[in-house]
Coordinates of C-alpha atoms in Angstrom, one line a residue:
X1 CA -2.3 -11.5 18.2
X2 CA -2.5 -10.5 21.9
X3 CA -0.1 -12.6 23.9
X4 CA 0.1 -12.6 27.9
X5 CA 2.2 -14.8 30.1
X6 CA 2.3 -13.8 34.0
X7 CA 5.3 -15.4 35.6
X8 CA 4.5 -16.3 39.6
X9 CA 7.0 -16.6 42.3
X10 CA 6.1 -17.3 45.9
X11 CA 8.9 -18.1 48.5
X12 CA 8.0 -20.6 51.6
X13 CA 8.3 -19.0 54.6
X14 CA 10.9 -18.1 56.7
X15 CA 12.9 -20.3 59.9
X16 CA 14.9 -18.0 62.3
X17 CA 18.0 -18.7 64.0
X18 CA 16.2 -19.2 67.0
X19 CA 13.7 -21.9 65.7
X20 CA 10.9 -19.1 66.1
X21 CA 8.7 -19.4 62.8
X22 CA 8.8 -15.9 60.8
X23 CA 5.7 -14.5 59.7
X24 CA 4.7 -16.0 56.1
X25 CA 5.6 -13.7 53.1
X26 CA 4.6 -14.1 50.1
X27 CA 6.7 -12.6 47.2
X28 CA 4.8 -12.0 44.1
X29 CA 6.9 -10.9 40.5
X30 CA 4.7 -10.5 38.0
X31 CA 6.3 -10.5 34.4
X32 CA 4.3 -9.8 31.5
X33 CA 5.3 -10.6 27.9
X34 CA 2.7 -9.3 25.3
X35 CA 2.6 -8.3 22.1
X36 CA -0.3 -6.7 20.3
X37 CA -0.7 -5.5 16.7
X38 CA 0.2 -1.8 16.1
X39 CA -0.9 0.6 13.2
X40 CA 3.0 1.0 13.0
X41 CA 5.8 -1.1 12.5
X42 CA 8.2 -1.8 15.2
X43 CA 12.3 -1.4 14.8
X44 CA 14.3 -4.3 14.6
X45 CA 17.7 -2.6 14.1
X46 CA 19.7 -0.1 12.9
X47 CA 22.3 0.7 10.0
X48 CA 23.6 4.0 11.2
X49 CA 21.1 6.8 12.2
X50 CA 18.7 4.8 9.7
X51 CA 16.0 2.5 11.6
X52 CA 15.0 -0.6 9.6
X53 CA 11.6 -1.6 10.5
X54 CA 10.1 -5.6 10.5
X55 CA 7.6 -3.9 8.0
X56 CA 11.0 -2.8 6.0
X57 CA 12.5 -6.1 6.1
X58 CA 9.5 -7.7 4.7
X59 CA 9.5 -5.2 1.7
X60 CA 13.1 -6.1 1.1
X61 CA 12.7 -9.9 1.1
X62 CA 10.2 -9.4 -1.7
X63 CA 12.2 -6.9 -3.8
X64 CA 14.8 -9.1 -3.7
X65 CA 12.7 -12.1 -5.0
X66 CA 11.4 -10.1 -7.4
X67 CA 15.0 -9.9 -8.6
X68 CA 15.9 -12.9 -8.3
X69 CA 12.8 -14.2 -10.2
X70 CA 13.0 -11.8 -13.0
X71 CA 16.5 -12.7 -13.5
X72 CA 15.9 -16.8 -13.6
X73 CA 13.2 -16.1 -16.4
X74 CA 15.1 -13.7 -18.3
X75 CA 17.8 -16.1 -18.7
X76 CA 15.5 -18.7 -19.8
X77 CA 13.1 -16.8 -22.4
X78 CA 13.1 -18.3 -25.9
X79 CA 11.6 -17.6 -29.0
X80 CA 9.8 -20.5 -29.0
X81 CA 8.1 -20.9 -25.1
X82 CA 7.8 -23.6 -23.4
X83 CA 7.2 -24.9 -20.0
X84 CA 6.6 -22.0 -17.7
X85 CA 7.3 -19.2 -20.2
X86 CA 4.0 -20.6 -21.9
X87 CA 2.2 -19.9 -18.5
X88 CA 3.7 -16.5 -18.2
X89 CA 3.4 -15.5 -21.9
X90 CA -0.4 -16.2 -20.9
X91 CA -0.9 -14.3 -18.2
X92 CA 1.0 -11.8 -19.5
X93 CA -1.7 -11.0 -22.5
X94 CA -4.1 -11.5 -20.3
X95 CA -2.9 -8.3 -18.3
X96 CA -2.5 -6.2 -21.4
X97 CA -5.9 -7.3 -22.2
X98 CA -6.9 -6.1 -19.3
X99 CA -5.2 -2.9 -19.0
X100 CA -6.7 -2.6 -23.0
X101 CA -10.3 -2.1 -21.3
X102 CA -9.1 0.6 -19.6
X103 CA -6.8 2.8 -21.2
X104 CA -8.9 2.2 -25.2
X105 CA -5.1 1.8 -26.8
X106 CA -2.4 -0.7 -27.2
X107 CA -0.1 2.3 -27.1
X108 CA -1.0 3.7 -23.8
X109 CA -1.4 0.3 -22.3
X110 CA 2.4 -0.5 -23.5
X111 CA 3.6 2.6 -21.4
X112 CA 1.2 2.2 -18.0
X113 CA 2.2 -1.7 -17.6
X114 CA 6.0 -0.7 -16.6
X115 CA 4.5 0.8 -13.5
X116 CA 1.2 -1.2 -13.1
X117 CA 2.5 -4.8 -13.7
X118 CA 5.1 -4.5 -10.7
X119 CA 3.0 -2.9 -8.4
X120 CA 0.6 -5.2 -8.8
X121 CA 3.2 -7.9 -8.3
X122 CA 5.0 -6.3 -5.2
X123 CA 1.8 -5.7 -3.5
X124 CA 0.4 -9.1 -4.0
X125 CA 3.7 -11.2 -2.5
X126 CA 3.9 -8.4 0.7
X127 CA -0.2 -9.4 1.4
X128 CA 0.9 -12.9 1.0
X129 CA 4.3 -13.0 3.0
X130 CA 1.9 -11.9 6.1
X131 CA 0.5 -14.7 6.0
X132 CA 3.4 -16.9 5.9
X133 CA 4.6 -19.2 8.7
X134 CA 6.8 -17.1 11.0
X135 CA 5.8 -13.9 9.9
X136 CA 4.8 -12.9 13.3
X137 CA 5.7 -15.3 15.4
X138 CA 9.2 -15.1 15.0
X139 CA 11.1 -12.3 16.8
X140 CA 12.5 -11.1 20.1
X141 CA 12.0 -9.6 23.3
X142 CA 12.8 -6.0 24.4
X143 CA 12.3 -4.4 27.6
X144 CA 9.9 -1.6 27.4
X145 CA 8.4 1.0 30.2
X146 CA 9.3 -1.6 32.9
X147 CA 8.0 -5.1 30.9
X148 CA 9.1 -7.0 28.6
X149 CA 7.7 -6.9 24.9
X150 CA 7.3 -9.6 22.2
X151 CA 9.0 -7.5 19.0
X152 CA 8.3 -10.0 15.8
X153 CA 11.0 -9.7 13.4
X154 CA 9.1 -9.7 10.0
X155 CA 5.9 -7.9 9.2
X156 CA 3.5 -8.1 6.4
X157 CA 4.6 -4.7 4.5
X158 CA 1.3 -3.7 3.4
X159 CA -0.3 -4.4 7.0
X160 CA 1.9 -1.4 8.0
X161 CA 0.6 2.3 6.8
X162 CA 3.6 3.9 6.4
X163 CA 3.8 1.3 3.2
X164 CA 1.2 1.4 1.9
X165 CA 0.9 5.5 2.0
X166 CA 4.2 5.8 0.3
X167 CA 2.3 3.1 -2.3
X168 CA -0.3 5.5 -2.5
X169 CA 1.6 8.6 -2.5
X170 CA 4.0 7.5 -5.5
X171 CA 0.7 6.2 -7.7
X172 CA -0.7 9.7 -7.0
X173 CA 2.4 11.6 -7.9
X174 CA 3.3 9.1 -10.9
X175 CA -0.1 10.1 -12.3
X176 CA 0.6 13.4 -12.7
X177 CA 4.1 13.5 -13.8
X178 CA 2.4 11.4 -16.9
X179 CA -0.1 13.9 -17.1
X180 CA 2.1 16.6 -17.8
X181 CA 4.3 14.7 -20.2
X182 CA 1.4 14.2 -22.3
X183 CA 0.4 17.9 -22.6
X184 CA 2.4 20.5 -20.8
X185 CA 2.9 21.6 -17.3
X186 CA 0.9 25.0 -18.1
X187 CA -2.1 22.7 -19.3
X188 CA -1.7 20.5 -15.7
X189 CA -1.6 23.2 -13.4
X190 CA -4.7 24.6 -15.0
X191 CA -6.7 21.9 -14.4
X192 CA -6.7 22.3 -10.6
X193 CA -6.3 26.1 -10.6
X194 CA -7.6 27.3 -13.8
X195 CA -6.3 30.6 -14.3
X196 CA -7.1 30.9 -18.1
X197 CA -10.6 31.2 -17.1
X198 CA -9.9 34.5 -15.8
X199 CA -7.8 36.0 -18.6
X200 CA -10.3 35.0 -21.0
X201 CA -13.3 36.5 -18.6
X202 CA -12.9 40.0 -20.5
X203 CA -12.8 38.7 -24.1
X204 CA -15.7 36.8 -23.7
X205 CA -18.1 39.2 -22.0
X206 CA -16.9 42.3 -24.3
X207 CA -15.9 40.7 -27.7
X208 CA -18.5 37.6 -27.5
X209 CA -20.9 38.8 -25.5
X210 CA -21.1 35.6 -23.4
X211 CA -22.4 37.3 -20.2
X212 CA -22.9 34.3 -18.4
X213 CA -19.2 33.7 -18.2
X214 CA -19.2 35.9 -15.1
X215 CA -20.9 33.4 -13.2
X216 CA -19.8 29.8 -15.2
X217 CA -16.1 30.6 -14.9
X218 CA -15.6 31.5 -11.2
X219 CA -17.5 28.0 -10.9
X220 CA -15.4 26.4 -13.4
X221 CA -12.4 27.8 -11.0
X222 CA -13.5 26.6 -7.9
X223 CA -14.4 22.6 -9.5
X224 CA -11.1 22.4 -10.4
X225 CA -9.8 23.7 -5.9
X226 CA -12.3 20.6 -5.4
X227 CA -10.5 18.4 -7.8
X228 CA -7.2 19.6 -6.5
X229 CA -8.8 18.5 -2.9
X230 CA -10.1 15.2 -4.5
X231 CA -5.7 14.4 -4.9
X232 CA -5.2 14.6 -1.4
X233 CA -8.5 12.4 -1.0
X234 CA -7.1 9.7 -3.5
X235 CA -4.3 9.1 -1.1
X236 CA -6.0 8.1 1.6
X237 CA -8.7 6.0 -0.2
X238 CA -5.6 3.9 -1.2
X239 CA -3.9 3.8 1.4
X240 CA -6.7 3.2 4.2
X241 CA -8.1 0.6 2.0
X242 CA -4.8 -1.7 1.3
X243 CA -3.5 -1.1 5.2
X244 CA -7.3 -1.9 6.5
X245 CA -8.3 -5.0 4.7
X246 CA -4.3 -6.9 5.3
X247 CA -4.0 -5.3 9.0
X248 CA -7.9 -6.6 9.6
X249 CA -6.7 -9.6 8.1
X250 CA -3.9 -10.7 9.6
X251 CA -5.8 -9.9 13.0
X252 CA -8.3 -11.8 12.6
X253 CA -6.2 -15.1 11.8
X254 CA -4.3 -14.2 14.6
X255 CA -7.3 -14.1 17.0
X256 CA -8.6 -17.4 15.2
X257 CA -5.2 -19.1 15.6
X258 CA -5.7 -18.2 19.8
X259 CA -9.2 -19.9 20.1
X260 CA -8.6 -22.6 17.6
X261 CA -5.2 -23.4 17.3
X262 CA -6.1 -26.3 15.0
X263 CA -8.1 -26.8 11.2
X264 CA -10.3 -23.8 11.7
X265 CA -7.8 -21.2 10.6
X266 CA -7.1 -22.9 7.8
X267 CA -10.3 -21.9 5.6
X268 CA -9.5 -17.8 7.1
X269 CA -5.8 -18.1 5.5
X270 CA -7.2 -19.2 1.8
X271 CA -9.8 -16.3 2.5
X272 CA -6.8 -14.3 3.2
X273 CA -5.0 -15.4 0.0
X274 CA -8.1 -14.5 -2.2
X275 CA -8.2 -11.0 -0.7
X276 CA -4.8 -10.5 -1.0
X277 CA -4.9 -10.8 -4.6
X278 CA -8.1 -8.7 -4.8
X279 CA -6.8 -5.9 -2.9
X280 CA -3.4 -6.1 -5.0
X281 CA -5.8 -5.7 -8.1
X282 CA -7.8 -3.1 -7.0
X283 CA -5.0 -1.3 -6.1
X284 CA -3.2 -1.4 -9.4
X285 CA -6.1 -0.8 -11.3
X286 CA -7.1 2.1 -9.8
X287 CA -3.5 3.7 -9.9
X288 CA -4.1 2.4 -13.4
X289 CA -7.0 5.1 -14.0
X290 CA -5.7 7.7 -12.4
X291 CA -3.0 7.3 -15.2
X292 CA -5.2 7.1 -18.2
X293 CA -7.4 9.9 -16.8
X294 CA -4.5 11.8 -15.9
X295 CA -3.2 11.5 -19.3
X296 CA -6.1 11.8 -21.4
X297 CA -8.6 14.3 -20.1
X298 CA -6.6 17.0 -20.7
X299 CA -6.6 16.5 -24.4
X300 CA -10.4 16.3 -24.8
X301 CA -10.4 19.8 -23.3
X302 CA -7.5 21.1 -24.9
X303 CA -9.3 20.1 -27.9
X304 CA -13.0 21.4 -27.4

């Protein structure tokens, strides 16, 4: 939220020695402190050469209650649940379910939720830690091309695109290291840049007599350069679309908590907590089918 405080100082004016009046001056200092949101996240200190951003920080605070979570209910799983482990043992089918509709097998739903279960976790608590008291509001001020600016000290992690593209980035690249270890890097690589369709392009036109491979495999090789373009494309479509909906977010409760400091943000944060856990889930399900797709495609084609 856009801040501005102007600082005013006028001095009275002036008696000489002689008990002659001085001309009135009027000194004017003009100090602004603002702070307005920015597409990146702003430093807050350094270990070494390496910069640790409020965004950063944020991301930290939730990995380590991730930990510390996971450890309290590990220690207190038993074979018979009760009390919250009957909660989570609920939820928990209720994701594999889930994750069932999508990937068509137990099996490949058992080896996706390692990787789609936590992402969907981590991404939920940094959308909801923007929202939390402080986040924002707490910081410090730094002086900056000749005024001072507000520098808050923790930043929702996902309202910040370098986070969310490194999200984005590792779903991406995750799906295609599981798509070459279930069939083969020569079977991967082909799919984009399908180079068998060219070494077969003689057998079929002189042995089979399939003449309209001339034409149906330079195609072939060219969809798959537009699906190799399509990766680059899936990056940004999760990335722009977590960073957009939490940064729009958190502006927009800052701008309500300006005008109506009182009640009427209130509804805007439970909105807020609903889209966090929508854009979380949309998130994780889509990384979700680029895995299954990733891994299963390739075997219908291997196969026909």
């Amino acid at each position: 939220m856009a801040e501005l405080a102007k600082i005013t100082i006028q001095e009275s004016p002036n008696v000489n020695a002689g008990g002659e009046a001085a001309n009135a001056q009027e000194v004017q200092a003009n100090e602004e402190l603002s702070h307005t949101p920015t597409l990146f996240a702003e430093p807050v200190f350094h270990i070494g050469t390496f910069t640790v951003t409020n965004a950063l920080l944020n991301s930290w605070i939730v990995v380590f209650a991730i930990v510390i979570i996971s450890f309290f209910i590990r220690r207190k799983i038993s074979i018979i649940p009760k009390g919250l482990q009957n909660f989570f043992e609920i939820v928990l089918e209720g994701a594999l379910n889930m994750v069932d509709s999508v990937t068509g097998a137990r099996e490949k739903t058992m080896r996706f939720m390692p990787v789609v279960l936590p992402l969907f976790i981590f991404i939920l608590l940094n959308n909801w830690l923007g929202i939390f008291p402080g986040v924002g509001s707490i910081g410090f001020i730094e002086q900056s091309e000749g005024h001072k600016v507000f520098v808050p000290l923790f930043r929702g992690a996902t309202a910040d695109l370098n986070t969310t593209l490194a999200l984005a980035l590792m779903a991406v690249v995750l799906s295609h290291i599981f798509g070459v270890v279930s069939t083969s890097a020569w079977s991967h690589f082909n799919k984009f840049i399908n180079v068998k369709l060219f070494l077969e392009l003689p057998k079929k036109i002189f042995k089979e007599k399939e003449y309209t491979a001339i034409f149906t495999n330079p195609i072939q090789f060219f969809v798959g350069i537009i699906e190799l373009i399509g990766e680059f494309s899936k990056v940004a479509s999760l990335s722009f679309r977590l960073f957009g909906n939490i940064f729009a977010g958190e502006v927009l409760l800052g701008a309500m908590a300006a005008i109506f400091a009182y009640v009427v943000p209130i509804p805007f944060m439970f909105f807020e907590i609903i889209v966090g856990i929508v854009q979380a889930l949309i998130f994780a399900m889509l990384t979700l089918v680029f895995l299954t797709v990733m891994s299963t495609k390739h075997d219908g084609h291997e196969a026909h």
